[in-house]
XYZ file of C-alpha atoms in Angstrom:
566
model
C 47.629 117.113 98.438
C 48.057 118.881 95.099
C 44.574 120.410 95.339
C 45.085 121.625 98.901
C 48.542 122.898 98.022
C 47.148 124.973 95.199
C 44.571 126.483 97.527
C 46.635 127.034 100.695
C 50.232 126.885 99.446
C 52.671 124.014 99.320
C 54.832 125.113 102.218
C 54.491 122.856 105.246
C 55.013 124.906 108.406
C 55.788 121.777 110.443
C 58.711 120.825 108.193
C 61.476 123.209 109.120
C 64.576 121.318 108.024
C 65.545 118.377 105.854
C 69.140 117.176 106.001
C 69.406 114.009 103.898
C 72.733 112.208 104.217
C 74.116 109.124 102.548
C 75.962 107.631 105.527
C 72.848 107.191 107.663
C 71.483 104.915 104.945
C 73.800 102.197 106.245
C 71.956 102.136 109.568
C 68.558 102.394 107.867
C 69.362 99.459 105.544
C 68.656 101.476 102.408
C 70.766 102.601 99.465
C 69.918 106.317 99.568
C 67.813 108.658 101.699
C 65.788 111.706 100.756
C 67.049 113.509 97.674
C 70.664 112.494 98.294
C 72.077 110.454 95.358
C 74.227 107.433 96.033
C 77.942 108.051 96.571
C 78.792 105.303 94.056
C 77.193 102.059 92.890
C 79.907 100.106 94.716
C 81.733 101.885 97.508
C 84.073 101.130 100.382
C 83.218 102.169 103.936
C 86.119 102.890 106.277
C 85.616 101.328 109.697
C 86.494 103.163 112.911
C 88.561 100.223 114.152
C 90.496 99.923 110.885
C 89.826 98.254 107.562
C 87.025 98.608 105.026
C 83.937 96.786 103.913
C 82.321 96.783 100.490
C 78.816 98.149 99.922
C 76.871 97.288 96.760
C 73.796 99.240 95.663
C 70.878 96.806 95.758
C 68.495 99.033 93.781
C 70.119 98.405 90.394
C 68.166 95.182 89.596
C 64.882 96.899 90.522
C 65.683 99.867 88.301
C 66.614 97.603 85.396
C 63.369 95.680 85.806
C 61.394 98.958 85.732
C 63.237 99.912 82.535
C 62.038 96.734 80.812
C 65.117 94.508 80.833
C 64.701 90.734 81.045
C 65.939 88.629 83.950
C 68.858 87.273 81.912
C 69.870 90.754 80.820
C 69.631 92.047 84.395
C 71.836 89.220 85.679
C 74.496 89.969 83.061
C 74.452 93.711 83.776
C 74.720 93.144 87.531
C 77.540 90.627 87.017
C 79.358 93.178 84.865
C 79.171 95.801 87.631
C 79.452 93.718 90.834
C 81.173 90.591 89.501
C 80.304 86.927 89.769
C 81.959 86.587 93.218
C 83.452 83.182 92.348
C 86.247 81.652 90.292
C 84.064 79.577 87.988
C 84.187 80.913 84.413
C 86.713 83.657 85.134
C 89.382 84.325 82.499
C 92.909 83.047 83.234
C 92.445 82.610 87.008
C 89.709 80.014 87.462
C 89.154 76.624 89.025
C 90.649 74.747 86.060
C 93.861 76.809 85.807
C 94.347 76.699 89.574
C 93.691 72.949 89.749
C 96.463 72.446 87.185
C 98.814 74.192 89.635
C 97.877 71.911 92.535
C 94.883 73.665 94.172
C 92.488 71.181 95.742
C 88.697 71.360 95.903
C 88.514 72.455 99.598
C 91.067 75.202 98.997
C 89.153 76.470 95.958
C 85.921 76.508 97.978
C 87.619 78.594 100.696
C 88.855 81.028 98.039
C 85.328 81.407 96.662
C 83.990 82.260 100.111
C 86.753 84.808 100.703
C 86.248 86.528 97.332
C 82.790 87.809 98.311
C 84.302 90.285 100.787
C 87.627 91.030 99.094
C 88.660 94.268 97.363
C 90.907 92.597 94.807
C 91.370 89.028 93.685
C 95.052 89.083 94.631
C 94.154 89.825 98.274
C 92.902 86.267 98.882
C 95.950 84.563 97.386
C 98.290 84.761 100.365
C 99.838 82.512 102.992
C 97.208 83.452 105.598
C 94.325 82.335 103.389
C 95.989 79.258 101.882
C 98.131 78.177 104.835
C 101.899 77.848 105.089
C 101.823 74.062 104.702
C 99.899 74.280 101.430
C 102.189 77.022 100.083
C 105.321 75.017 100.938
C 104.285 71.414 100.276
C 101.934 71.852 97.298
C 102.899 75.128 95.615
C 106.600 74.695 96.343
C 107.388 78.109 97.821
C 110.147 78.464 100.373
C 109.835 80.139 103.763
C 112.163 82.875 102.536
C 109.784 83.680 99.677
C 106.733 83.679 101.943
C 108.461 85.945 104.471
C 109.502 88.475 101.839
C 107.408 91.676 102.164
C 105.331 92.293 99.039
C 105.579 88.693 97.814
C 103.039 88.313 94.969
C 101.771 84.758 94.956
C 99.834 85.096 91.696
C 102.886 86.400 89.851
C 104.928 83.560 91.304
C 102.331 81.134 89.934
C 102.891 82.546 86.429
C 99.984 84.985 86.006
C 100.744 88.358 84.396
C 99.329 91.659 85.771
C 96.970 91.957 82.776
C 95.627 88.465 83.425
C 95.101 89.263 87.102
C 93.173 92.470 86.246
C 91.027 90.645 83.699
C 90.139 88.001 86.265
C 89.475 90.663 88.890
C 87.060 92.511 86.570
C 85.132 89.301 86.008
C 85.086 88.105 89.626
C 84.687 91.394 91.544
C 83.182 93.518 88.792
C 84.031 96.802 87.121
C 82.073 98.783 89.754
C 80.108 100.677 87.064
C 77.280 100.011 84.644
C 78.941 101.991 81.856
C 79.685 99.631 78.981
C 77.595 96.805 80.453
C 76.060 94.358 77.966
C 72.440 95.054 76.925
C 72.318 98.402 78.782
C 71.188 101.149 76.393
C 73.136 104.397 76.475
C 70.033 106.505 77.066
C 69.633 104.696 80.405
C 73.140 105.527 81.663
C 71.856 108.635 83.438
C 69.563 106.509 85.641
C 72.605 104.987 87.349
C 74.704 108.129 87.676
C 76.019 108.762 91.198
C 77.634 111.615 93.080
C 81.097 110.349 92.075
C 82.676 108.381 89.263
C 82.061 104.685 89.852
C 85.267 102.696 90.110
C 88.327 103.107 87.909
C 86.323 102.562 84.694
C 83.490 105.003 85.414
C 83.475 108.406 83.706
C 79.983 109.740 84.454
C 78.790 111.496 87.617
C 76.138 113.997 88.677
C 77.535 117.478 88.163
C 77.614 119.797 91.204
C 75.039 122.226 89.765
C 72.589 119.327 89.418
C 72.739 118.927 93.210
C 71.779 122.586 93.539
C 68.812 122.094 91.194
C 67.695 119.067 93.244
C 67.709 121.202 96.388
C 65.950 124.072 94.635
C 63.115 121.729 93.649
C 62.541 120.666 97.266
C 63.141 124.045 98.945
C 59.649 125.586 98.314
C 58.018 122.790 100.302
C 60.106 123.404 103.432
C 59.631 126.225 105.929
C 63.292 126.263 106.957
C 65.964 124.917 104.665
C 67.219 121.777 103.003
C 70.889 121.072 103.600
C 72.637 118.331 101.670
C 76.163 117.582 100.561
C 77.115 118.774 97.100
C 79.789 116.358 95.945
C 82.550 117.759 93.767
C 85.339 115.822 92.027
C 88.907 115.998 93.295
C 89.928 118.248 90.387
C 87.288 120.917 91.224
C 88.637 124.486 91.182
C 87.884 127.622 93.177
C 85.890 128.895 90.201
C 83.706 125.768 90.327
C 82.971 126.385 94.013
C 82.122 130.016 93.249
C 79.674 128.941 90.515
C 77.940 126.512 92.898
C 77.396 129.184 95.541
C 76.210 131.671 92.927
C 73.769 129.147 91.476
C 72.472 128.330 94.981
C 71.878 132.022 95.630
C 70.041 132.435 92.321
C 67.926 129.357 93.073
C 67.032 130.657 96.579
C 68.630 127.631 98.245
C 69.151 128.545 101.889
C 71.777 126.039 103.027
C 74.280 123.734 101.403
C 77.504 121.888 102.180
C 80.328 121.376 99.697
C 82.641 118.382 99.707
C 85.495 117.855 97.274
C 86.446 114.192 96.923
C 89.612 113.377 98.849
C 89.758 116.704 100.695
C 89.585 115.066 104.136
C 92.522 113.305 105.712
C 89.975 110.753 106.897
C 87.201 110.051 104.372
C 84.467 107.624 105.495
C 83.394 106.550 101.973
C 85.532 105.901 98.905
C 84.528 104.954 95.373
C 87.667 102.823 94.961
C 89.792 100.915 97.436
C 93.098 101.901 95.841
C 93.673 103.982 92.737
C 96.692 102.045 91.612
C 97.286 98.692 93.266
C 100.861 98.373 92.030
C 101.870 101.670 93.655
C 100.656 100.694 97.121
C 102.057 97.946 99.251
C 100.982 98.462 102.848
C 102.869 95.457 104.174
C 106.126 96.536 102.566
C 105.761 100.147 103.709
C 104.955 99.175 107.288
C 107.827 96.686 107.398
C 110.310 99.240 106.071
C 109.099 101.893 108.520
C 109.307 99.471 111.435
C 112.847 98.412 110.585
C 114.015 102.021 110.438
C 112.594 103.045 113.823
C 115.444 103.607 116.317
C 113.503 101.969 119.139
C 112.995 98.807 117.086
C 116.668 98.746 116.117
C 117.734 99.131 119.751
C 115.275 96.451 120.870
C 116.542 94.076 118.185
C 120.128 94.642 119.290
C 119.137 93.897 122.878
C 117.355 90.692 121.875
C 120.319 89.597 119.781
C 122.588 89.922 122.814
C 120.241 88.072 125.161
C 119.195 84.459 125.038
C 115.496 83.795 125.359
C 114.571 83.211 128.998
C 117.892 84.497 130.309
C 117.874 87.410 132.699
C 120.326 90.278 132.356
C 120.999 91.632 135.828
C 121.697 95.251 136.587
C 124.944 96.408 138.189
C 124.989 96.894 141.966
C 125.542 100.634 141.501
C 123.358 101.828 138.650
C 122.504 105.096 136.986
C 118.998 106.496 136.667
C 116.858 109.424 137.685
C 113.903 110.419 139.869
C 110.896 112.326 138.555
C 108.154 113.893 140.634
C 104.873 115.017 139.063
C 101.180 115.319 139.835
C 98.510 113.591 137.757
C 95.054 114.966 138.437
C 96.277 116.225 141.805
C 97.883 112.902 142.831
C 101.654 113.013 143.392
C 103.641 110.312 141.568
C 107.328 109.512 142.006
C 109.203 107.530 139.320
C 112.667 106.103 140.056
C 114.561 104.320 137.289
C 117.612 102.079 137.085
C 119.652 101.583 133.916
C 121.774 98.817 132.447
C 125.495 99.378 132.242
C 126.356 100.632 128.758
C 129.535 101.661 126.975
C 130.422 105.369 126.899
C 128.534 107.183 124.163
C 125.758 104.590 123.877
C 122.185 105.563 124.791
C 120.924 104.626 128.231
C 118.787 101.473 128.508
C 116.061 101.171 131.105
C 116.400 98.128 133.362
C 114.004 98.752 136.229
C 111.400 101.212 137.431
C 110.002 102.003 140.876
C 106.677 103.776 141.350
C 105.606 105.506 144.533
C 102.529 107.554 145.375
C 102.095 110.168 148.069
C 98.577 109.947 149.497
C 96.895 106.838 148.093
C 95.946 103.880 150.218
C 98.156 100.924 151.027
C 96.334 98.580 148.656
C 96.737 100.883 145.657
C 100.379 101.547 146.514
C 101.075 97.811 146.811
C 99.481 97.144 143.437
C 101.632 99.844 141.831
C 104.739 98.321 143.414
C 103.850 94.869 142.089
C 103.189 96.345 138.637
C 106.589 98.078 138.685
C 108.316 94.822 139.674
C 106.575 92.974 136.818
C 107.679 95.608 134.300
C 111.243 95.555 135.664
C 111.434 91.756 135.396
C 110.167 91.960 131.821
C 112.821 94.517 130.909
C 115.570 92.370 132.433
C 114.357 89.291 130.548
C 114.577 91.123 127.206
C 111.070 92.537 126.652
C 111.596 95.795 124.691
C 110.430 98.953 126.394
C 108.641 99.832 123.136
C 106.252 96.911 123.704
C 105.335 98.161 127.153
C 104.786 101.661 125.781
C 102.540 100.475 122.948
C 100.519 98.369 125.395
C 99.954 100.837 128.235
C 99.945 104.302 126.670
C 96.405 105.765 126.334
C 94.955 103.542 129.066
C 92.230 105.559 130.757
C 91.045 105.471 134.367
C 90.996 107.668 137.447
C 93.005 109.583 138.487
C 93.705 111.409 135.248
C 93.826 114.939 133.901
C 96.409 117.691 133.893
C 100.036 116.871 134.734
C 102.041 119.371 136.752
C 105.721 119.210 137.578
C 106.790 117.765 134.230
C 108.403 119.943 131.577
C 107.111 118.005 128.544
C 103.988 116.047 129.518
C 100.965 118.196 130.270
C 98.054 115.753 130.247
C 97.528 112.026 130.775
C 94.508 109.748 130.738
C 95.738 107.732 133.741
C 98.740 107.205 135.995
C 99.876 104.284 133.820
C 99.567 106.457 130.725
C 101.757 109.134 132.354
C 104.400 106.619 133.493
C 104.959 105.118 130.072
C 104.792 108.477 128.323
C 107.619 109.598 130.612
C 109.686 106.457 129.973
C 109.084 106.659 126.210
C 110.104 110.311 126.046
C 113.225 109.766 128.129
C 114.550 106.439 126.816
C 112.988 106.083 123.337
C 113.003 109.731 122.195
C 109.277 109.451 121.495
C 108.560 113.153 121.018
C 105.142 112.245 119.594
C 104.039 111.192 123.105
C 105.111 114.497 124.632
C 103.045 117.657 124.542
C 105.983 120.033 124.674
C 109.383 119.617 123.122
C 111.958 121.058 120.745
C 109.291 121.491 118.054
C 106.405 123.877 118.678
C 103.714 124.353 116.040
C 103.492 128.036 115.142
C 100.162 129.390 114.017
C 101.872 131.800 111.594
C 102.722 129.907 108.364
C 104.576 132.945 106.972
C 107.122 133.180 109.802
C 110.625 133.529 108.393
C 113.904 132.449 109.863
C 115.404 135.324 111.823
C 118.763 135.705 113.499
C 118.304 135.615 117.290
C 118.312 139.060 118.844
C 121.166 138.317 121.214
C 123.401 137.125 118.355
C 122.680 140.236 116.299
C 123.363 142.431 119.336
C 126.701 140.776 119.940
C 127.636 141.330 116.280
C 126.816 145.030 116.595
C 128.753 145.553 119.815
C 132.172 147.271 119.413
C 135.254 145.407 120.477
C 136.882 146.801 123.587
C 140.422 147.993 123.123
C 143.265 146.264 124.906
C 145.199 148.390 127.426
C 148.140 150.178 125.940
C 151.665 149.406 127.062
C 152.418 153.079 127.705
C 149.230 153.724 129.697
C 147.622 155.858 126.989
C 143.902 155.326 126.438
C 142.838 153.686 123.148
C 139.605 154.114 121.162
C 137.845 151.641 118.860
C 136.425 152.552 115.482
C 134.617 149.883 113.292
C 136.172 147.078 115.351
C 139.794 148.241 114.774
C 141.666 149.692 117.732
C 143.386 153.048 117.151
C 145.430 154.913 119.618
C 144.415 158.392 120.774
C 145.870 161.299 118.845
C 147.877 162.424 121.852
C 150.024 159.252 121.799
C 153.072 158.987 119.574
C 152.608 157.197 116.256
C 155.451 154.861 116.968
C 153.817 153.628 120.157
C 150.455 152.935 118.395
C 151.885 150.515 115.864
C 152.703 147.565 118.169
C 149.325 147.900 119.915
C 147.064 148.038 116.826
C 148.173 144.694 115.388
C 147.204 142.514 118.402
C 143.913 144.361 118.721
C 143.097 143.668 115.052
C 143.775 139.982 115.645
C 141.522 140.054 118.730
C 138.729 141.721 116.738
C 139.041 139.172 113.951
C 138.886 136.326 116.453
C 135.753 137.685 118.102
C 134.092 138.237 114.722
C 134.866 134.664 113.648
C 133.329 133.263 116.830
C 130.265 135.426 116.308
C 129.886 134.233 112.709
C 130.142 130.581 113.802
C 127.520 131.165 116.510
C 125.251 132.975 114.048
C 125.602 130.173 111.471
C 124.749 127.543 114.077
C 121.692 129.506 115.216
C 120.421 129.955 111.646
C 120.956 126.246 110.888
C 118.968 125.355 113.999
C 116.142 127.663 112.972
C 116.120 126.172 109.468
C 115.873 122.682 110.962
C 112.956 123.826 113.128
C 111.259 125.303 110.092
C 111.551 121.990 108.224
C 109.883 120.248 111.168
C 107.145 122.883 111.198
C 106.517 122.379 107.499
C 106.275 118.634 108.046
C 103.732 119.156 110.826
C 101.656 121.481 108.648
C 101.870 119.031 105.747
C 100.459 116.359 108.071
C 97.509 118.649 108.759
C 98.112 119.197 112.493
C 96.096 122.157 113.752
C 97.952 122.586 117.049
C 94.882 121.942 119.233
C 95.114 119.372 122.066
C 92.938 116.262 121.902
C 90.172 116.358 124.561
C 90.714 112.644 125.262
C 94.451 111.900 125.110
C 95.839 115.445 125.125
C 98.061 114.903 122.067
C 98.652 117.861 119.749
C 97.809 115.718 116.710
C 94.370 117.080 115.798
C 93.764 117.320 112.038
C 90.940 118.935 110.122
C 88.082 116.477 109.488
C 85.445 118.442 107.602
C 84.328 121.234 109.917
C 85.574 119.335 112.965
C 88.874 117.933 114.218
C 90.095 114.363 114.532
C 92.970 113.077 116.678
C 95.451 111.015 114.670
C 96.738 109.476 117.900
C 93.607 107.992 119.511
C 90.927 108.595 116.840
C 88.710 110.909 118.896
C 86.680 113.426 116.877
C 85.050 116.677 117.922
C 81.802 115.859 116.154
C 82.315 114.513 112.626
C 82.544 110.815 111.799
């Protein structure tokens, strides 16, 4: 090939494009593909359905063997980076120290099996892994302790945070080969990756090295090589400029830049959590759930009802009727509400569903479904549960919604029904497409006084009729009598008119202040939406205006649909 290349040229006309990516290596059962370096020696892949799984580079032992290390040295280096995956021999937290605290052999074996897929050693020490009976009867913890959000079982057993981290480094590894026993420093570069490896890693392939890798392969390709140039999270605009300038100087035709952490949804991560102590997902979710108004209202309803006892609606009940079309099919919703005290929010107690043109079988099924939902509501099932269960269900008919002032699209009739109920009774503005908050595309828009308020401020105040029939004129909001009228007659008229002008001005100021406060509140909501990354585009699947930037594409934070990127 070298001889023919020197004679005819090295460019292969049949090879027009090479786009090596790291993610496809998962499907190909290989660590890296093409000239793309590994993301990290040990990385975490985010799953579409939630959660992560740990990926370990399997080429490290082969590389160490090629470099001349013995089998014992290789095992120790790999154990340093990936961990031993079991409790035996670990510092502080091991089989002996746990057995002294009451852990039995079967429980220890279960912990060893769970450690192989865990992100941190503390993740396997919980009530779900050990069992409530074991935690209560053997370890001596109370139900109140186990139910407390953020309960740290290892700390309760007497282990300090430093001891837990030391055990974690031994069992699950330091996620880098830097500082590994026997590994010579001149060989560190062999194991460098696109990002820093773990919380202990400091080395990574610099962005310009990616450009040089592409420049070396570009002459052999008729089209272009396009690969991701990974940049650290602290990369600056000047760093990006240097990369593009270097690519131009190296005659690289195509490249893609990615700064670590720049996506709201990043498929790969070099560390599960930067600081474990600063993140408690269970505690955050529990606190957020307790603060939600719908959950509070549902809890109050359940406290008032006994389980299995039906709360009947009054004979004459309040409610409303809503007509709309979903994909051209007319739907009528009729609701009935529980009797509540004045000032309390309305509570849904029953719902009736009627369709205009569908067959008798479909209409009967919808009636039975409405009866089932109504019975559930009257027996204490929170409306929030129905909403969470049935929103985003997808079947025909679906599509655009007409006749509703806030819902513009639904994926099915059931989806539309529970969006409507959630918006009306739970104040779920996130399930509506239109509402009091509209995302402006102009981030520099300032708060302005409404035109009608400013016009009313500028209008002169009409003069009150004079007692002697003489016409009055108004100057700067103060009534003055015409020059033809006697001065004595103007005095008793001017004072009431000044009071009238002052009263009108005060009302105008109050109205203006209220309007400005409302605009400021809207601006805060707009800033929150922009901070969340919402682009303002509707999702092609669920219709929600919760699309965020995901690389060069968009991703829906409501249903997870993307416009092209993973």
